[in-house]
JSON list of C-alpha atoms and ligand atoms in Angstrom, two decimals:
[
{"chain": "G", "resi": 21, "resn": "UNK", "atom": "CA", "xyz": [0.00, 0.00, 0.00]},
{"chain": "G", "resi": 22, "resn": "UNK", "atom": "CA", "xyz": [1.35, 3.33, -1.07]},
{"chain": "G", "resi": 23, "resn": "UNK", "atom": "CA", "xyz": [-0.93, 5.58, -0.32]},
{"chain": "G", "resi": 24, "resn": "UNK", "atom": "CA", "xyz": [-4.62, 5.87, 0.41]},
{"chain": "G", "resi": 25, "resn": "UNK", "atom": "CA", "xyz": [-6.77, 7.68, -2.21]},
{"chain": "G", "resi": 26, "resn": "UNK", "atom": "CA", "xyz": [-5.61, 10.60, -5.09]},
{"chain": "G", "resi": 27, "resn": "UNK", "atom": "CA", "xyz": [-3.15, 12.46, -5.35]},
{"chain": "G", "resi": 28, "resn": "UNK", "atom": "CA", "xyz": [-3.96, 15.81, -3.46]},
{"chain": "G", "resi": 29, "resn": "UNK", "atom": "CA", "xyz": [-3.26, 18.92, -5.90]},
{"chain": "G", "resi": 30, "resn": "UNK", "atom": "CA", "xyz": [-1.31, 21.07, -4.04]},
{"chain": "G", "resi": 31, "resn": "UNK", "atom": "CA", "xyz": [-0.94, 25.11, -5.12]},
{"chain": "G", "resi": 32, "resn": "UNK", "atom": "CA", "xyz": [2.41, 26.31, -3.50]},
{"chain": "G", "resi": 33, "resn": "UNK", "atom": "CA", "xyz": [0.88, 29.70, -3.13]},
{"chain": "G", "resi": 34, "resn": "UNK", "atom": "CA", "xyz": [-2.24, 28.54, -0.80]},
{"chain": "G", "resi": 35, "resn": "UNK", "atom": "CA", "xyz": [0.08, 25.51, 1.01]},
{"chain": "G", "resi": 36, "resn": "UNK", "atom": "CA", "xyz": [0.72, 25.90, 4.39]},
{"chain": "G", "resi": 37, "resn": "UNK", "atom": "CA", "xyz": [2.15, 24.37, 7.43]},
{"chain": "G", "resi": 38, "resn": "UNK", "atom": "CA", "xyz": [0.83, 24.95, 11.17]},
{"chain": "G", "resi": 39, "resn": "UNK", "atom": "CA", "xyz": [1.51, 23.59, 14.35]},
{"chain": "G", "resi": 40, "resn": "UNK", "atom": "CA", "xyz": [-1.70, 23.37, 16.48]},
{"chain": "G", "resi": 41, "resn": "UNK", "atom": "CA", "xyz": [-2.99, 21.86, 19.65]},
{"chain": "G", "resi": 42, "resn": "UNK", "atom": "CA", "xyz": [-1.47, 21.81, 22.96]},
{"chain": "G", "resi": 43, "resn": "UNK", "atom": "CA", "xyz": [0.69, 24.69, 22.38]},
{"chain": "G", "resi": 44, "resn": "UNK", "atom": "CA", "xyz": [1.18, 27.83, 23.77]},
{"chain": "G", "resi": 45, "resn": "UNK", "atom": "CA", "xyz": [2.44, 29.35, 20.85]},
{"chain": "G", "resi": 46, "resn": "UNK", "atom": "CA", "xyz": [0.73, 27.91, 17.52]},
{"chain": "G", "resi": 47, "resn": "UNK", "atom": "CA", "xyz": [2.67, 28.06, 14.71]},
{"chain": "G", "resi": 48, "resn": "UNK", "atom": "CA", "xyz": [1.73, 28.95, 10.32]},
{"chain": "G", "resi": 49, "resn": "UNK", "atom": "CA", "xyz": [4.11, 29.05, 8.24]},
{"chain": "G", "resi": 50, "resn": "UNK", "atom": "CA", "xyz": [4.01, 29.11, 4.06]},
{"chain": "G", "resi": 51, "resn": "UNK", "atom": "CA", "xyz": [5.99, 27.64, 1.79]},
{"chain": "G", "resi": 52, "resn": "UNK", "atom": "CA", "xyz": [8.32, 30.41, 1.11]},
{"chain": "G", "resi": 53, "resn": "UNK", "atom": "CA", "xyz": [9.10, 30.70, 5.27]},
{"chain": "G", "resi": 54, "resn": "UNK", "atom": "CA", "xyz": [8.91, 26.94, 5.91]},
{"chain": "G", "resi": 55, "resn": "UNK", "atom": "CA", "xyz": [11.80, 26.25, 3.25]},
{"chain": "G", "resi": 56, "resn": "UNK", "atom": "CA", "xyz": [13.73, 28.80, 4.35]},
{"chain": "G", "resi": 57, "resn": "UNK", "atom": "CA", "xyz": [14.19, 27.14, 7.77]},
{"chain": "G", "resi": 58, "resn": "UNK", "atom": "CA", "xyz": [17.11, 25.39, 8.87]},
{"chain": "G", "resi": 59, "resn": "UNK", "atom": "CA", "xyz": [17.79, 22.73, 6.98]},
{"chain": "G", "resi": 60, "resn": "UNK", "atom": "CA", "xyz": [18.99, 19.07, 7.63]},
{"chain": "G", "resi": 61, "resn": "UNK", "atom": "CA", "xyz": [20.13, 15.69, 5.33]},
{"chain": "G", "resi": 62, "resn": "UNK", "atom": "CA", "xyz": [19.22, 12.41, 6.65]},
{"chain": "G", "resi": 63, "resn": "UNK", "atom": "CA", "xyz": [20.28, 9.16, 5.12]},
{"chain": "G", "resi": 64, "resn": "UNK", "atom": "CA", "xyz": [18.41, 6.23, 6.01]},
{"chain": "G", "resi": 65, "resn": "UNK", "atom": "CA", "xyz": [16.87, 3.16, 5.02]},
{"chain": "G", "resi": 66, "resn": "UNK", "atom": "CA", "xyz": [12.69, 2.59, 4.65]},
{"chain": "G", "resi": 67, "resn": "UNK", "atom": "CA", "xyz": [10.36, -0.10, 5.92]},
{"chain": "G", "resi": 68, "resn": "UNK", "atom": "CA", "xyz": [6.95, -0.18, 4.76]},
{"chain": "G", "resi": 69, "resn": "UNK", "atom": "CA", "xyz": [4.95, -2.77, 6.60]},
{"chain": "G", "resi": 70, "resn": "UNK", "atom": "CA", "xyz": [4.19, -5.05, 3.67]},
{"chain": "G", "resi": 71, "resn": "UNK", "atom": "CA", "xyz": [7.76, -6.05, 3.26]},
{"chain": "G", "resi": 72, "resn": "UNK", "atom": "CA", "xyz": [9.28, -3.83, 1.05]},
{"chain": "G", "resi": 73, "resn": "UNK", "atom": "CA", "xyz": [12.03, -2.04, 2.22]},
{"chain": "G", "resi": 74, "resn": "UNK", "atom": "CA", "xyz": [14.05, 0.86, 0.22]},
{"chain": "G", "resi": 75, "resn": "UNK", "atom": "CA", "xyz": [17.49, 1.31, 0.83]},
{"chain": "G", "resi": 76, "resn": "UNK", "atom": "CA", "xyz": [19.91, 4.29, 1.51]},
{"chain": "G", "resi": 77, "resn": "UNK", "atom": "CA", "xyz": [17.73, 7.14, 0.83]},
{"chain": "G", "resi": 78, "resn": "UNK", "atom": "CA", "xyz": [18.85, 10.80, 1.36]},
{"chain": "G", "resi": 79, "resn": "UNK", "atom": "CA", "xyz": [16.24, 13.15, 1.89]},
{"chain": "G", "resi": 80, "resn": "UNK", "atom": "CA", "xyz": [16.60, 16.75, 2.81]},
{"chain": "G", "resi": 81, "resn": "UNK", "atom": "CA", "xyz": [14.46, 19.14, 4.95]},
{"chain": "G", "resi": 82, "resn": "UNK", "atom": "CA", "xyz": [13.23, 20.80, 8.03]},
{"chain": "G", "resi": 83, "resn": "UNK", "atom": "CA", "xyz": [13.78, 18.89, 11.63]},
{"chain": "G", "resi": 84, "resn": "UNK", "atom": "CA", "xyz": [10.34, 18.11, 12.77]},
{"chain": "G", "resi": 85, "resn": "UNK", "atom": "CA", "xyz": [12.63, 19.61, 16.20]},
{"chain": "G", "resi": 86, "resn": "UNK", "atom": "CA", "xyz": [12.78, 23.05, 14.87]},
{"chain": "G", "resi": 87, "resn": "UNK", "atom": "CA", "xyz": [9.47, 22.68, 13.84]},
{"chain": "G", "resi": 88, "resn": "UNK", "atom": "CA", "xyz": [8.62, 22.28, 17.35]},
{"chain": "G", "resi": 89, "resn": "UNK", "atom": "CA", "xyz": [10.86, 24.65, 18.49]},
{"chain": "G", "resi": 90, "resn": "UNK", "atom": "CA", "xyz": [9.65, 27.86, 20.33]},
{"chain": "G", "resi": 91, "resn": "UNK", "atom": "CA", "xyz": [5.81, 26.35, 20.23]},
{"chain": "G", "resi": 92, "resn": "UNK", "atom": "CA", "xyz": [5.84, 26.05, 23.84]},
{"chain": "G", "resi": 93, "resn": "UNK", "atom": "CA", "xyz": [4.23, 22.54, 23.93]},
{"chain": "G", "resi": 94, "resn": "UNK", "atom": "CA", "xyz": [2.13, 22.48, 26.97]},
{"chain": "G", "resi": 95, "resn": "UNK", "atom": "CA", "xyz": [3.16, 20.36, 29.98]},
{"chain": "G", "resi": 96, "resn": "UNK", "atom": "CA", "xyz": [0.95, 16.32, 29.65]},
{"chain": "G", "resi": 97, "resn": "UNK", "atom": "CA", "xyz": [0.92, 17.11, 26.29]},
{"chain": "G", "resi": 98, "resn": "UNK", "atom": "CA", "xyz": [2.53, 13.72, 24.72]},
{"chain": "G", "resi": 99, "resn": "UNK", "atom": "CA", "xyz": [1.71, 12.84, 21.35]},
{"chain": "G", "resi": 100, "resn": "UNK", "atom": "CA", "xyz": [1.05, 14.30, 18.10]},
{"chain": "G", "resi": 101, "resn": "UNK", "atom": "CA", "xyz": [-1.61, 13.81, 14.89]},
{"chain": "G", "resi": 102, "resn": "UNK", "atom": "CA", "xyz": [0.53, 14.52, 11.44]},
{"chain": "G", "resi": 103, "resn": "UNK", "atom": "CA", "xyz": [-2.33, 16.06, 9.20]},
{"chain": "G", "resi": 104, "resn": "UNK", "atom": "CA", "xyz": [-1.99, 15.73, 5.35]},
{"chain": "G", "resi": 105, "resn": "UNK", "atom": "CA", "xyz": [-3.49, 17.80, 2.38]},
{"chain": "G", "resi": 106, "resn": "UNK", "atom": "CA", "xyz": [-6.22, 14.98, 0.78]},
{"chain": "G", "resi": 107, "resn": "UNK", "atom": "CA", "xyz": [-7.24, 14.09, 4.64]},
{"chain": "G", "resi": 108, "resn": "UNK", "atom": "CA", "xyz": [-4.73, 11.51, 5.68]},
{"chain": "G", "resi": 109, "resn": "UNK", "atom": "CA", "xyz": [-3.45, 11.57, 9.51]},
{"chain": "G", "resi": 110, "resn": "UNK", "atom": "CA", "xyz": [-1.41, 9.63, 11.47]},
{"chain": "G", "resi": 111, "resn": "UNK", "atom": "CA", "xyz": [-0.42, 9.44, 15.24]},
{"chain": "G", "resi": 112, "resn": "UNK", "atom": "CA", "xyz": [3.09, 10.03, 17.04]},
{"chain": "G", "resi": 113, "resn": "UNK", "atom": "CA", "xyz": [4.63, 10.17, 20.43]},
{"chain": "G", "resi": 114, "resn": "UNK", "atom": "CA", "xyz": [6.08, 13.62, 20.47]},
{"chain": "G", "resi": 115, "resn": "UNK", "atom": "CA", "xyz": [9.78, 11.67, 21.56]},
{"chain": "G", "resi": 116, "resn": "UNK", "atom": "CA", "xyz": [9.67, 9.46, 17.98]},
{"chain": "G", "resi": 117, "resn": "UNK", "atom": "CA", "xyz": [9.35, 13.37, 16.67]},
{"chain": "G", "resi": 118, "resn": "UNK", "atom": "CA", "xyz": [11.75, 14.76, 18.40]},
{"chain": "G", "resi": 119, "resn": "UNK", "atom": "CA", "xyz": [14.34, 11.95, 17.39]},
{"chain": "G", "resi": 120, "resn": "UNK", "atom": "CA", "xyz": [17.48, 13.81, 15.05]},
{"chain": "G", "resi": 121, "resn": "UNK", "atom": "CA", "xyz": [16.43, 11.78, 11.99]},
{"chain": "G", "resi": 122, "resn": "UNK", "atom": "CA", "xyz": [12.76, 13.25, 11.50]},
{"chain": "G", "resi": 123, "resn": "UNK", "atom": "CA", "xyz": [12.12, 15.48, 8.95]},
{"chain": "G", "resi": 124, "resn": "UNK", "atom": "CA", "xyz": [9.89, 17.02, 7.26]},
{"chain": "G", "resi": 125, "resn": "UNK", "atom": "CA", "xyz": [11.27, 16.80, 3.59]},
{"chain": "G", "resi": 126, "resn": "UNK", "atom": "CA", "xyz": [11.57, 18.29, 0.34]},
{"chain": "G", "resi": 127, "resn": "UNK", "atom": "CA", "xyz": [13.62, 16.12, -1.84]},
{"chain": "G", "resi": 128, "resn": "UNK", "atom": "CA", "xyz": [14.96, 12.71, -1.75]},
{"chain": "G", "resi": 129, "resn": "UNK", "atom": "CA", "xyz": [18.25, 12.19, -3.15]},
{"chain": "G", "resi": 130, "resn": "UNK", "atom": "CA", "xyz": [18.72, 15.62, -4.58]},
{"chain": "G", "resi": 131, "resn": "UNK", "atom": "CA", "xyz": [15.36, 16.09, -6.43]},
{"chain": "G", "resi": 132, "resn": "UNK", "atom": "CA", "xyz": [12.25, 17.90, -5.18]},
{"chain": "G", "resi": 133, "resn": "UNK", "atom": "CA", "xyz": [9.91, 15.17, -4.08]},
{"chain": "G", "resi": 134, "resn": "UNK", "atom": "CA", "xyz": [7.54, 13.99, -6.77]},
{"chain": "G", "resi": 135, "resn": "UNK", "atom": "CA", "xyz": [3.40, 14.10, -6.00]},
{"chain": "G", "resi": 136, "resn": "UNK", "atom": "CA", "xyz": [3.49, 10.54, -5.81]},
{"chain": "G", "resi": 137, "resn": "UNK", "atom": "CA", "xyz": [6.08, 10.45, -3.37]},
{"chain": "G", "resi": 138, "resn": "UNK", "atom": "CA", "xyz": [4.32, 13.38, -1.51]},
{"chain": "G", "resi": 139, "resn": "UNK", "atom": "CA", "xyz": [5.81, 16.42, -2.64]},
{"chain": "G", "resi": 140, "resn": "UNK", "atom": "CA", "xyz": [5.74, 19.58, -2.06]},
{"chain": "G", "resi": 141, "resn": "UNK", "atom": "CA", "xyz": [6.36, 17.95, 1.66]},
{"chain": "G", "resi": 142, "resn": "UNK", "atom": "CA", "xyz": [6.64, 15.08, 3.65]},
{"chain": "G", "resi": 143, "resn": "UNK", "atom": "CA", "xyz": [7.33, 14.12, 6.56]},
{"chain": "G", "resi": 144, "resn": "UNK", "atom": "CA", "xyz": [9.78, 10.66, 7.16]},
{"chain": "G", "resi": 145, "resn": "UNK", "atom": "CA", "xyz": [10.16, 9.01, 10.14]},
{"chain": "G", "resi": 146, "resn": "UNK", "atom": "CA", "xyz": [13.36, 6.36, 9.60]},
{"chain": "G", "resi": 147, "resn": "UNK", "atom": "CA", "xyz": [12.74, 4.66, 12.79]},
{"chain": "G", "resi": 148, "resn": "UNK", "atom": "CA", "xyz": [9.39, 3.49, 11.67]},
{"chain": "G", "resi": 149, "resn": "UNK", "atom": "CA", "xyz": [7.18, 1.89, 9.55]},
{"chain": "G", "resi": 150, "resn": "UNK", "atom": "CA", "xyz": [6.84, 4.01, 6.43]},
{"chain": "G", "resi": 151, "resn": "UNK", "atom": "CA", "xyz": [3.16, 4.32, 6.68]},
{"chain": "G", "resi": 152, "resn": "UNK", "atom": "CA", "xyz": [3.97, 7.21, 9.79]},
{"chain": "G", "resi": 153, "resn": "UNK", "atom": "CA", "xyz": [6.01, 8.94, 7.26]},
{"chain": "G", "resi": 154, "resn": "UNK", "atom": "CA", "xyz": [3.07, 10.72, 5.78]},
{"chain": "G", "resi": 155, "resn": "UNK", "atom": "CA", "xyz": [2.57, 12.26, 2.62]},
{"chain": "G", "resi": 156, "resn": "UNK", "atom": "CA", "xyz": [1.69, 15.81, 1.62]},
{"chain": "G", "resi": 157, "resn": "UNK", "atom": "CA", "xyz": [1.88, 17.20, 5.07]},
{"chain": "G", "resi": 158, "resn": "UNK", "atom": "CA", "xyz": [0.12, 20.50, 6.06]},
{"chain": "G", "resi": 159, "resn": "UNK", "atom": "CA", "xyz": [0.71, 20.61, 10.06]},
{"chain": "G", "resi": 160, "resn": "UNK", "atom": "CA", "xyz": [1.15, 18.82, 13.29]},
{"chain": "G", "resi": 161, "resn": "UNK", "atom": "CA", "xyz": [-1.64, 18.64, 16.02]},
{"chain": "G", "resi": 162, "resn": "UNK", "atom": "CA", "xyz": [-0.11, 18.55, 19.33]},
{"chain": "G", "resi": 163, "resn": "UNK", "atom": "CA", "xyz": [-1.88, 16.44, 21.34]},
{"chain": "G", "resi": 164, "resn": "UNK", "atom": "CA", "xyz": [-2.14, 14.82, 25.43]},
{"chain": "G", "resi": 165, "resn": "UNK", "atom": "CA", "xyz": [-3.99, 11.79, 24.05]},
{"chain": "G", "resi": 166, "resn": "UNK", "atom": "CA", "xyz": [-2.45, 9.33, 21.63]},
{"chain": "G", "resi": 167, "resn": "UNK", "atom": "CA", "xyz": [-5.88, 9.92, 19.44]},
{"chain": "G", "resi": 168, "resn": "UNK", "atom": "CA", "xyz": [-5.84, 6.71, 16.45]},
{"chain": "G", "resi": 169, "resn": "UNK", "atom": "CA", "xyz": [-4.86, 8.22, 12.43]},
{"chain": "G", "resi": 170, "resn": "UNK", "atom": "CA", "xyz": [-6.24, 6.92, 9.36]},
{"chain": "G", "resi": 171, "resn": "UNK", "atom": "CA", "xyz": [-4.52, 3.42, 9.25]},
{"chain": "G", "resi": 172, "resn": "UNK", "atom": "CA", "xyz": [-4.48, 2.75, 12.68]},
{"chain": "G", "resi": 173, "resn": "UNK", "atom": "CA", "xyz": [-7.81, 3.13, 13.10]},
{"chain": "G", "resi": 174, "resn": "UNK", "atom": "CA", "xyz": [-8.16, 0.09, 10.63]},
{"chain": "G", "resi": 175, "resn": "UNK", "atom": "CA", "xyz": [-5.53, -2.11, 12.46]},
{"chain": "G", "resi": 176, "resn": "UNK", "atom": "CA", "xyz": [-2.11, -0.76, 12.37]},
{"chain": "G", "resi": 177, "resn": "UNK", "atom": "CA", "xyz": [0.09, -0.46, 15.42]},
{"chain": "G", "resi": 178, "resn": "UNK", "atom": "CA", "xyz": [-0.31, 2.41, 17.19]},
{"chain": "G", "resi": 179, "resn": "UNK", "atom": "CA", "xyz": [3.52, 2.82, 17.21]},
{"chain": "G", "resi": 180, "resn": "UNK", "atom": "CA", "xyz": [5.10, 1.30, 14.53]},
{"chain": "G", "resi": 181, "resn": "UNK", "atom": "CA", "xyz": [8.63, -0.06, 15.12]},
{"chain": "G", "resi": 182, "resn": "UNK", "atom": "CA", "xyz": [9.96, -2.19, 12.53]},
{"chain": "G", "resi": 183, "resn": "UNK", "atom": "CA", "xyz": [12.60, -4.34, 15.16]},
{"chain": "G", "resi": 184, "resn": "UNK", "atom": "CA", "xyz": [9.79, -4.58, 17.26]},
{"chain": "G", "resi": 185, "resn": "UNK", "atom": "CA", "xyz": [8.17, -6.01, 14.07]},
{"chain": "G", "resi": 186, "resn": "UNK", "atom": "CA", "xyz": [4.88, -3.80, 15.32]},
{"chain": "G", "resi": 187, "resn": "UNK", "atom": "CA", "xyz": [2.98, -4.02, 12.50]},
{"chain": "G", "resi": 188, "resn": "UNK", "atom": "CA", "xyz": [-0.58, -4.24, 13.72]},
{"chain": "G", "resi": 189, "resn": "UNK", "atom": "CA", "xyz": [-2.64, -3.99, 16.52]},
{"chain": "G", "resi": 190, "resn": "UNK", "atom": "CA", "xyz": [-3.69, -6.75, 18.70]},
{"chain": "G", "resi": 191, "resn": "UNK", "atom": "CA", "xyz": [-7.41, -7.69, 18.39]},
{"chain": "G", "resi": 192, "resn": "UNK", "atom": "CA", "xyz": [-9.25, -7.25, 22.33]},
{"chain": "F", "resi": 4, "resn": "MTE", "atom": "N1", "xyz": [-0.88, 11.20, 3.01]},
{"chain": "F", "resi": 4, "resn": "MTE", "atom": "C1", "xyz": [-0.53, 9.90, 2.98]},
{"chain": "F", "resi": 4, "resn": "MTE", "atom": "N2", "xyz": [0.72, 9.56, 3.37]},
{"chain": "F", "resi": 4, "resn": "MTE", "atom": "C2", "xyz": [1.10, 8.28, 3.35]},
{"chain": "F", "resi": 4, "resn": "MTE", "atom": "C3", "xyz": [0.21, 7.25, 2.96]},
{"chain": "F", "resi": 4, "resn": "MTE", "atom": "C4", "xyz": [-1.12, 7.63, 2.57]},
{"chain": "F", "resi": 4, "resn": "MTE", "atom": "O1", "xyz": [-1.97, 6.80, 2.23]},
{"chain": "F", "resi": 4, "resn": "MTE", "atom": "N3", "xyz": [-1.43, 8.97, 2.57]},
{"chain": "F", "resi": 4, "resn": "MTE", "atom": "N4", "xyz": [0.63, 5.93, 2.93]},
{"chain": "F", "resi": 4, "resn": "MTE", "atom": "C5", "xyz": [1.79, 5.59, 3.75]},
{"chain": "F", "resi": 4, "resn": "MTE", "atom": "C6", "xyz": [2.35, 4.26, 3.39]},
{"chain": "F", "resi": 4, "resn": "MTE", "atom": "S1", "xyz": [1.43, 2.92, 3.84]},
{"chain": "F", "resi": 4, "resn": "MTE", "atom": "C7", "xyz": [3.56, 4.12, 2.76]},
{"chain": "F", "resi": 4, "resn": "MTE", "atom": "S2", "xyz": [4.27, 2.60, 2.52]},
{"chain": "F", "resi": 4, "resn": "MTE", "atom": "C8", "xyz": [4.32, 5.30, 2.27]},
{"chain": "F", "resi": 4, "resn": "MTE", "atom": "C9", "xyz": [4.67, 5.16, 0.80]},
{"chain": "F", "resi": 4, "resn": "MTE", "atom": "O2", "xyz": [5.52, 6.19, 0.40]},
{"chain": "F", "resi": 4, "resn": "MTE", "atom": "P1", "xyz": [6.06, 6.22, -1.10]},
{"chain": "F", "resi": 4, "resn": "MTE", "atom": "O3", "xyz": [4.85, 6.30, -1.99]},
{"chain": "F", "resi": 4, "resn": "MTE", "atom": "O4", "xyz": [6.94, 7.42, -1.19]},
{"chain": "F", "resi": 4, "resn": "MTE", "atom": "O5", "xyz": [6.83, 4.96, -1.30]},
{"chain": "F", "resi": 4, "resn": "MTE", "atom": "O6", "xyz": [3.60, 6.52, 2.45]},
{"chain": "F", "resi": 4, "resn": "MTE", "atom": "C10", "xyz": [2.90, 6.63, 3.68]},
{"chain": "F", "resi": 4, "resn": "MTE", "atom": "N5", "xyz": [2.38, 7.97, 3.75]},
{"chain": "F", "resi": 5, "resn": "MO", "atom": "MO1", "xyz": [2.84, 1.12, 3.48]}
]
């Protein structure tokens, strides 16, 4: 599974990126401020959880850390809900976030991220299952409650890591 549904259209001009939620200071940025943020390279390998994996990737981007940074997240506040443009969302600790090797990214190995791949921006999370790295991102909800997104609603783990082989949720 790739992705869920079309292909949002996405107008550069209209996109935006906010940080919401259990903040004290929510964020907006558009695309001309968000890419001119600090920028980091990450190198890593991909799992998705229907046993493909893709090798040495380099993608470049924004730290979903400096993203963070100077929100004021409020104290119990724990987890977050990535939102994407076309409706897609997907749930995080706020610590898998804050790991050095999330980004939110604009290319992959030197060329702007395709549509398909979720251009303009995605976010990629190396440490898990690609299905948290989502796709056409537009903001992060900040939240105390680790609140279900689109696929693990229907199953998948709510967190996701591929040496813990957590690849869906145990029926109760
Ligand atoms: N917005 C959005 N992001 C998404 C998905 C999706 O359905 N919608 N699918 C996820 C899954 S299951 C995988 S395996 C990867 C696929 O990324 P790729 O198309 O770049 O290989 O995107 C993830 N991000
Ligand atoms: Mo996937």
């Amino acid at each position: 599974m790739l992705h869920y549904g079309a292909i949002p259209r996405i107008d550069l001009a209209t996109w935006e990126f906010t940080v919401t939620g259990e903040v004290e200071a929510p964020r907006r940025w558009s695309w001309e401020e968000f890419t001119r943020l600090p920028k980091v390279s990450v190198r890593c390998d991909i799992h998705c959880v229907t046993a493909w994996s893709r090798f040495d990737n380099t993608f470049e981007g924004v730290a979903a850390a400096e993203v963070l940074r100077g929100a004021a997240i409020r104290p119990g506040a724990a987890f977050a809900t990535v939102h994407s443009y076309g409706g897609y969302t997907t749930n995080l600790p706020l610590a898998a976030l804050m790991e050095d090797d999330v980004l939110f990214a604009f290319t992959h190995d030197g060329v702007p991220l395709t549509p398909e791949h979720g251009g303009p921006c995605r976010l990629v999370v190396p440490r898990l299952y690609f299905w948290k790295s989502a796709k056409w991102v537009r903001g992060l909800e900040v939240r105390r409650d680790d609140r279900p997104g689109f696929w693990e609603q229907n199953g998948y783990h709510m967190r996701g890591d591929p040496w813990k082989e957590e690849r869906y949720s145990d029926p109760w």
